[in-house]
Short mmCIF file of C-alpha atoms and ligand atoms in Angstrom, two decimals:
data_model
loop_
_atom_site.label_atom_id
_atom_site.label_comp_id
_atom_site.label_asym_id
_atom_site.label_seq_id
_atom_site.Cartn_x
_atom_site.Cartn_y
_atom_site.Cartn_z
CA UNK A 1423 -25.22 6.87 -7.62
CA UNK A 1424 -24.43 9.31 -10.65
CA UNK A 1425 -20.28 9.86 -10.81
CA UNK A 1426 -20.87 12.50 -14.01
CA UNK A 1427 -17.58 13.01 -15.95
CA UNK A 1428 -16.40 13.46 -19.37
CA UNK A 1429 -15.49 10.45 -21.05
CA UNK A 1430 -11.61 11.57 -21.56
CA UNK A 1431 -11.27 12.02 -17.89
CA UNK A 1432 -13.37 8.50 -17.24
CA UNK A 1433 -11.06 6.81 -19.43
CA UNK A 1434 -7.75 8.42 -18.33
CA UNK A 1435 -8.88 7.78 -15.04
CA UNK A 1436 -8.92 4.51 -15.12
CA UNK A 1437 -6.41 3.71 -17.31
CA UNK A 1438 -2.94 5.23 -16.35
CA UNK A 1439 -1.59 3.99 -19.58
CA UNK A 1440 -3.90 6.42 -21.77
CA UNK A 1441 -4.28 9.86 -21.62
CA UNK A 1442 -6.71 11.96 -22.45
CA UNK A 1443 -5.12 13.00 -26.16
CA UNK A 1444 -5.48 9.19 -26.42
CA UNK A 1445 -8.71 9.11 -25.44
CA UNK A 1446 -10.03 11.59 -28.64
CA UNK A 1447 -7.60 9.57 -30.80
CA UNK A 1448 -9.63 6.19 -29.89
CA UNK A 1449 -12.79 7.82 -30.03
CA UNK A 1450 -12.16 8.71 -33.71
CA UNK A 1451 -10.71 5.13 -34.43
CA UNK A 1452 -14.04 3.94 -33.21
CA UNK A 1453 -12.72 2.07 -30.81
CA UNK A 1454 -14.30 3.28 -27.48
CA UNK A 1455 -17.88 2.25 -27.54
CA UNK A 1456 -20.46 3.88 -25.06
CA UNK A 1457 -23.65 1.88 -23.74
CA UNK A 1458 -23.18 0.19 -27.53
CA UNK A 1459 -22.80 3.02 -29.25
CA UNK A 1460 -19.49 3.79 -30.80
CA UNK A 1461 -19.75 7.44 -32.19
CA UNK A 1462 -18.83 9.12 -29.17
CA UNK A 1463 -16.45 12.23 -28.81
CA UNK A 1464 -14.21 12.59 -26.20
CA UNK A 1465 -16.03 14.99 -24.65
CA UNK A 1466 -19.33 13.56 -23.67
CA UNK A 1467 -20.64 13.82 -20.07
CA UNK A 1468 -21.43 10.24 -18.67
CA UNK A 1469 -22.06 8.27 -15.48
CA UNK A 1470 -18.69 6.28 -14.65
CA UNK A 1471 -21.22 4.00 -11.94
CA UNK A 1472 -23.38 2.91 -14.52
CA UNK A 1473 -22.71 3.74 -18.08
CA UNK A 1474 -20.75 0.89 -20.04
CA UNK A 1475 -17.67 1.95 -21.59
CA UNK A 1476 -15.39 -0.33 -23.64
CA UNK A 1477 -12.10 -0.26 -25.21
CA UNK A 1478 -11.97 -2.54 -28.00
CA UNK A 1479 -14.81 -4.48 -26.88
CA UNK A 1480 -13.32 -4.76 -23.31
CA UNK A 1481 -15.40 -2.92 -20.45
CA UNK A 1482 -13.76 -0.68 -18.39
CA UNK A 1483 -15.10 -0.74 -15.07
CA UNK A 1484 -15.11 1.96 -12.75
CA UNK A 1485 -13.37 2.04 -9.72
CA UNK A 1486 -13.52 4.95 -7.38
CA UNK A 1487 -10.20 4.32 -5.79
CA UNK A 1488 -7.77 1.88 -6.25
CA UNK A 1489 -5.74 -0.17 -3.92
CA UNK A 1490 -2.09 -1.76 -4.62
CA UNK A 1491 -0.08 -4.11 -2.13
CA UNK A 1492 3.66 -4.01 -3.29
CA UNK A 1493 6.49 -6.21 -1.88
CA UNK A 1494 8.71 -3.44 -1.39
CA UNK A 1495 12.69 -4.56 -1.89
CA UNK A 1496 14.83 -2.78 0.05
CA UNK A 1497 17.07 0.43 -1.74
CA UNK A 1498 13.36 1.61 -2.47
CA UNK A 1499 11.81 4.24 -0.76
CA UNK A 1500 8.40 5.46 0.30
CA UNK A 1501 7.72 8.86 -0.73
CA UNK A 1502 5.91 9.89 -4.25
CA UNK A 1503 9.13 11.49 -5.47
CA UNK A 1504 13.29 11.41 -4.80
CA UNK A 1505 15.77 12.38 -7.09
CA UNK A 1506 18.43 9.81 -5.91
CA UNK A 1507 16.69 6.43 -5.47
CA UNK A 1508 13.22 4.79 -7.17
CA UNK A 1509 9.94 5.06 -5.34
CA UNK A 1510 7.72 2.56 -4.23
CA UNK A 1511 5.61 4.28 -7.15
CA UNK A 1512 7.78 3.29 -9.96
CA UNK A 1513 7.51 -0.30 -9.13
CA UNK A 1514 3.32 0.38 -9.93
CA UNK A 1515 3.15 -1.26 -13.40
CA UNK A 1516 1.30 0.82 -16.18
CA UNK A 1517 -2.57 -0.86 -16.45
CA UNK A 1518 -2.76 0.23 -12.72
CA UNK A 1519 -0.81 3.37 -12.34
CA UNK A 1520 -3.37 6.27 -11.82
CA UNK A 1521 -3.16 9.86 -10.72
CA UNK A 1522 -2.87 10.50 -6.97
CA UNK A 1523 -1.95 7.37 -6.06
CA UNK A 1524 0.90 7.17 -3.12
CA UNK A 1525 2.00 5.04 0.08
CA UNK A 1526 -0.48 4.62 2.76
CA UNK A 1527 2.11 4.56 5.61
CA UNK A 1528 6.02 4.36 5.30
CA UNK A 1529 8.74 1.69 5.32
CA UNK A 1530 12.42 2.56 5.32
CA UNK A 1531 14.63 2.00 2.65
CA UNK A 1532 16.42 -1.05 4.09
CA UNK A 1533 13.12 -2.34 5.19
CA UNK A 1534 11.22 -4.88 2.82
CA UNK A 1535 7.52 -5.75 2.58
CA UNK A 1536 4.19 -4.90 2.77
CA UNK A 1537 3.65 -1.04 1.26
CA UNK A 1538 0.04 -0.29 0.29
CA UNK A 1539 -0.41 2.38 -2.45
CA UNK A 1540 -3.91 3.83 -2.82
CA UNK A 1541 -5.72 7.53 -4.17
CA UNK A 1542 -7.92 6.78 -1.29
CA UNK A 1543 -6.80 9.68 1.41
CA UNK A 1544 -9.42 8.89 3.65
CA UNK A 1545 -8.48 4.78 4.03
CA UNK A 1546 -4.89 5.80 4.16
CA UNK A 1547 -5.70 8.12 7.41
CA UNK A 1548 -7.38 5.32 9.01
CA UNK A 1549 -4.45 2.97 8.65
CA UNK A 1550 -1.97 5.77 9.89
CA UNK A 1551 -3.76 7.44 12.48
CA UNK A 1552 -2.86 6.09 15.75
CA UNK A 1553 -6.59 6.07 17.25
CA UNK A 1554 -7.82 3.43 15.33
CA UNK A 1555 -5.27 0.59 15.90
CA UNK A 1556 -4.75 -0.59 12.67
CA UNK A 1557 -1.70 -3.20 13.97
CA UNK A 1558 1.27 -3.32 11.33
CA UNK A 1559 2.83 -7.11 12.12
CA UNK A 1560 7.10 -7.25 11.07
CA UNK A 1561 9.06 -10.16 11.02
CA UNK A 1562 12.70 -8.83 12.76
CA UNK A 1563 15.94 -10.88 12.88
CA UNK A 1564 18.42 -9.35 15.34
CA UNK A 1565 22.31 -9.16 15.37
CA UNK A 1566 22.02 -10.57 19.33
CA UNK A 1567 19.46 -13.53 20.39
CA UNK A 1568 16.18 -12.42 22.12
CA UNK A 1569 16.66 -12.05 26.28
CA UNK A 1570 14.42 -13.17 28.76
CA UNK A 1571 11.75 -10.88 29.05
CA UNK A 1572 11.07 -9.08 26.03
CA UNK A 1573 7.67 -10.22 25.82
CA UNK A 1574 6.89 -8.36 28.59
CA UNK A 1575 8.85 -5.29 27.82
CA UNK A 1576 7.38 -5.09 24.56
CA UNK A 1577 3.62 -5.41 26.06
CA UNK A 1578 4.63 -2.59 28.73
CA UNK A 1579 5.48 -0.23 26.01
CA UNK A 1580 9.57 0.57 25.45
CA UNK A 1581 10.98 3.74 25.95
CA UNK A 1582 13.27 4.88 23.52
CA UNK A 1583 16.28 6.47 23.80
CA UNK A 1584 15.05 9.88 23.76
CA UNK A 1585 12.55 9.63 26.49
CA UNK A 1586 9.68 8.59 24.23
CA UNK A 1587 7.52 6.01 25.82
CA UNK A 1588 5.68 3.21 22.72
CA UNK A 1589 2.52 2.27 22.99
CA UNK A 1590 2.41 -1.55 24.17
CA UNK A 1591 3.13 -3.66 21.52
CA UNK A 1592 3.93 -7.50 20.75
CA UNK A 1593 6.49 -9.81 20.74
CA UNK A 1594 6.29 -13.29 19.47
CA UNK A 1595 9.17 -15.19 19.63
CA UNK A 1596 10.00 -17.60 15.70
CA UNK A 1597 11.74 -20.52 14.60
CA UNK A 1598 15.30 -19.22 16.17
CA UNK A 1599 16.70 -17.11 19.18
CA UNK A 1600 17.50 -14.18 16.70
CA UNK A 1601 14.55 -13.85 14.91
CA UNK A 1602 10.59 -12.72 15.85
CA UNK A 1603 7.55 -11.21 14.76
CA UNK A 1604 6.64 -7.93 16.25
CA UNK A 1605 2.89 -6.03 15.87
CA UNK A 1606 2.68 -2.04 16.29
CA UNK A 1607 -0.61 -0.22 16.62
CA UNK A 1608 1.59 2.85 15.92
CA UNK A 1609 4.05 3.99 13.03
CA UNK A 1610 7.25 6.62 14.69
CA UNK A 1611 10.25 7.34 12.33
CA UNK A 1612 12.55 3.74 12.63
CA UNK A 1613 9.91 2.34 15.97
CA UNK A 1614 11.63 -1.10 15.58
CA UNK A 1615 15.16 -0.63 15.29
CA UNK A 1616 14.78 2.23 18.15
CA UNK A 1617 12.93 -0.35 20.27
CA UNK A 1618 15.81 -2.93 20.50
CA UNK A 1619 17.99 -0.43 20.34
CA UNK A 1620 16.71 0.57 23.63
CA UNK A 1621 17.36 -2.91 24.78
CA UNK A 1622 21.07 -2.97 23.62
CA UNK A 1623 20.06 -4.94 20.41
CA UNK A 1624 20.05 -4.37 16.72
CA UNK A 1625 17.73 -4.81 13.79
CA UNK A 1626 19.52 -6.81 11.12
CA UNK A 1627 16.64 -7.15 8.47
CA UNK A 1628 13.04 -5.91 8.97
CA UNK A 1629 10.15 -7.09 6.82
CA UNK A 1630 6.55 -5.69 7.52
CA UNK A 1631 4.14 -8.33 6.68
CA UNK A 1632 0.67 -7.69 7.35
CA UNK A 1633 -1.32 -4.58 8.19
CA UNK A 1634 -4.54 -4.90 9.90
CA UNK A 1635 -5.97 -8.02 8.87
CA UNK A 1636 -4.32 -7.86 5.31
CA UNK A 1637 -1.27 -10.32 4.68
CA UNK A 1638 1.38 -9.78 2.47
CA UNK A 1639 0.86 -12.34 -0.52
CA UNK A 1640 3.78 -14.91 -0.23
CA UNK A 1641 3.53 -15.49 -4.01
CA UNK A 1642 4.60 -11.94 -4.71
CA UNK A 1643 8.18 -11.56 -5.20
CA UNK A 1644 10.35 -8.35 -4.25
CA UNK A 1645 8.88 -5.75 -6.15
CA UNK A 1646 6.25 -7.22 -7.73
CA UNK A 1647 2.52 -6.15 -6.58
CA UNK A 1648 -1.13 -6.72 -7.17
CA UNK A 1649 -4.57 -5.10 -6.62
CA UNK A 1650 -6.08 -5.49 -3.70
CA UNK A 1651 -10.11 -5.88 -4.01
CA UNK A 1652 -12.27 -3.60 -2.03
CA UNK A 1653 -14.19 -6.26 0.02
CA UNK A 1654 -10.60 -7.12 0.97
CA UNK A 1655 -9.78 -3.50 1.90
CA UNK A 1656 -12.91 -3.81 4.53
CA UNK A 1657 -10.36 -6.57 6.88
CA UNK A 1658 -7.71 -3.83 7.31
CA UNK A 1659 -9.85 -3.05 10.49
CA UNK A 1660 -9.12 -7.03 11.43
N1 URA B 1785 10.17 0.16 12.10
C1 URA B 1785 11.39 0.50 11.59
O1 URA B 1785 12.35 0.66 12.32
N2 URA B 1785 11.47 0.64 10.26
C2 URA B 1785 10.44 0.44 9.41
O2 URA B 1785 10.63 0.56 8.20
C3 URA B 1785 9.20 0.09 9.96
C4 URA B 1785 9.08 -0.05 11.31
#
């Protein structure tokens, strides 16, 4: 399929740490080559799904969107901008920060794990639109132990404090009375701590650690991420 775009834009693009005044600087150096060719300008028209572009011999390969997991620390939050506290986005390191990229879905501040960051608005409404059941799994360790019961409360759907009935979810009980995994098919402002609040319980630490049929990468320490391959984008639907 043709993607037709001047080469500035294709590079910039791709390449969050170069813009496109860098982009007419290289070209002069000779150092961006095109299908072999290195005397290119800046602003030449070419396919980004099948021409061959290089930077100093390395090929830059076109990717229509691009998709980042981050183990989000807590004091971080989840918007694209806040004057007080970092972003989730400033955590992005430079080879993979791109325009229009921002978090597919929201964690709270004190809430660590699993944030995806992507350009691709069309993904991000299927993982956040409740009608297509993308479950969001969170490992939860409580101030009181887990009662009797809460399996079943859980799978009947909690009502909150405000009258708002949950969809069902699930509760698996882990290694000790105060801690579990929980999986929502939904995302409302704070769900977990309101849920166990309803139950006359607390949230001490929340960590969200899969979504869909993505996990969290164990090897990635808080606030370090990694690209996420598009054939591995395809099991967020499990
Ligand atoms: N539920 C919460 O209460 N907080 C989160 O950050 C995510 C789910």
């Amino acid at each position: 399929m043709a993607e037709i775009m001047r080469l500035d834009r294709f590079i910039s693009s791709q390449r969050g740490d170069i813009s496109r005044s860098d982009v007419r600087k290289l070209c002069s150096a000779r150092r961006v080559e095109v299908n072999g060719s290195c005397k290119v300008r800046s602003d030449m028209k070419i396919n980004a799904a099948e021409d061959d572009v290089r930077l100093d011999g390395e090929r830059i390969e076109y990717k229509k969107f691009i998709y980042i997991m981050l183990n989000k620390p807590q004091g971080v939050v989840c918007s694209t901008r806040d004057g007080l506290s970092p972003t989730v986005l400033s955590l992005i390191p430079e080879k993979l920060r791109r325009s229009g990229l921002f978090p597919a879905g929201r964690l709270d501040k004190d809430t660590e794990g699993f944030v995806l960051i992507t350009d691709d608005g069309e993904l991000a409404h299927r993982i956040l639109s409740p009608k297509n059941h993308v479950p969001k799994r969170y490992y939860v360790r409580l101030e009181k132990p887990l009662e009797e019961g809460y399996e079943q409360l859980f799978e009947q759907g909690i009502t909150l404090s405000d009258g708002v009935k949950c969809m069902p979810a699930r509760l698996e009980r882990a290694e000790s009375e105060y801690d579990c995994f929980v999986t929502l098919n939904e995302g409302m402002f704070h769900q977990i701590k309101r849920m166990f609040e309803a139950l006359g319980n607390k949230v001490n630490y929340l960590k969200r650690i899969s979504i869909g049929g993505i996990v969290l990468d164990e090897k990635l320490a808080l606030g370090e991420c990694i690209e996420i391959m598009h054939k591995e984008i395809k099991k967020i639907n499990g």
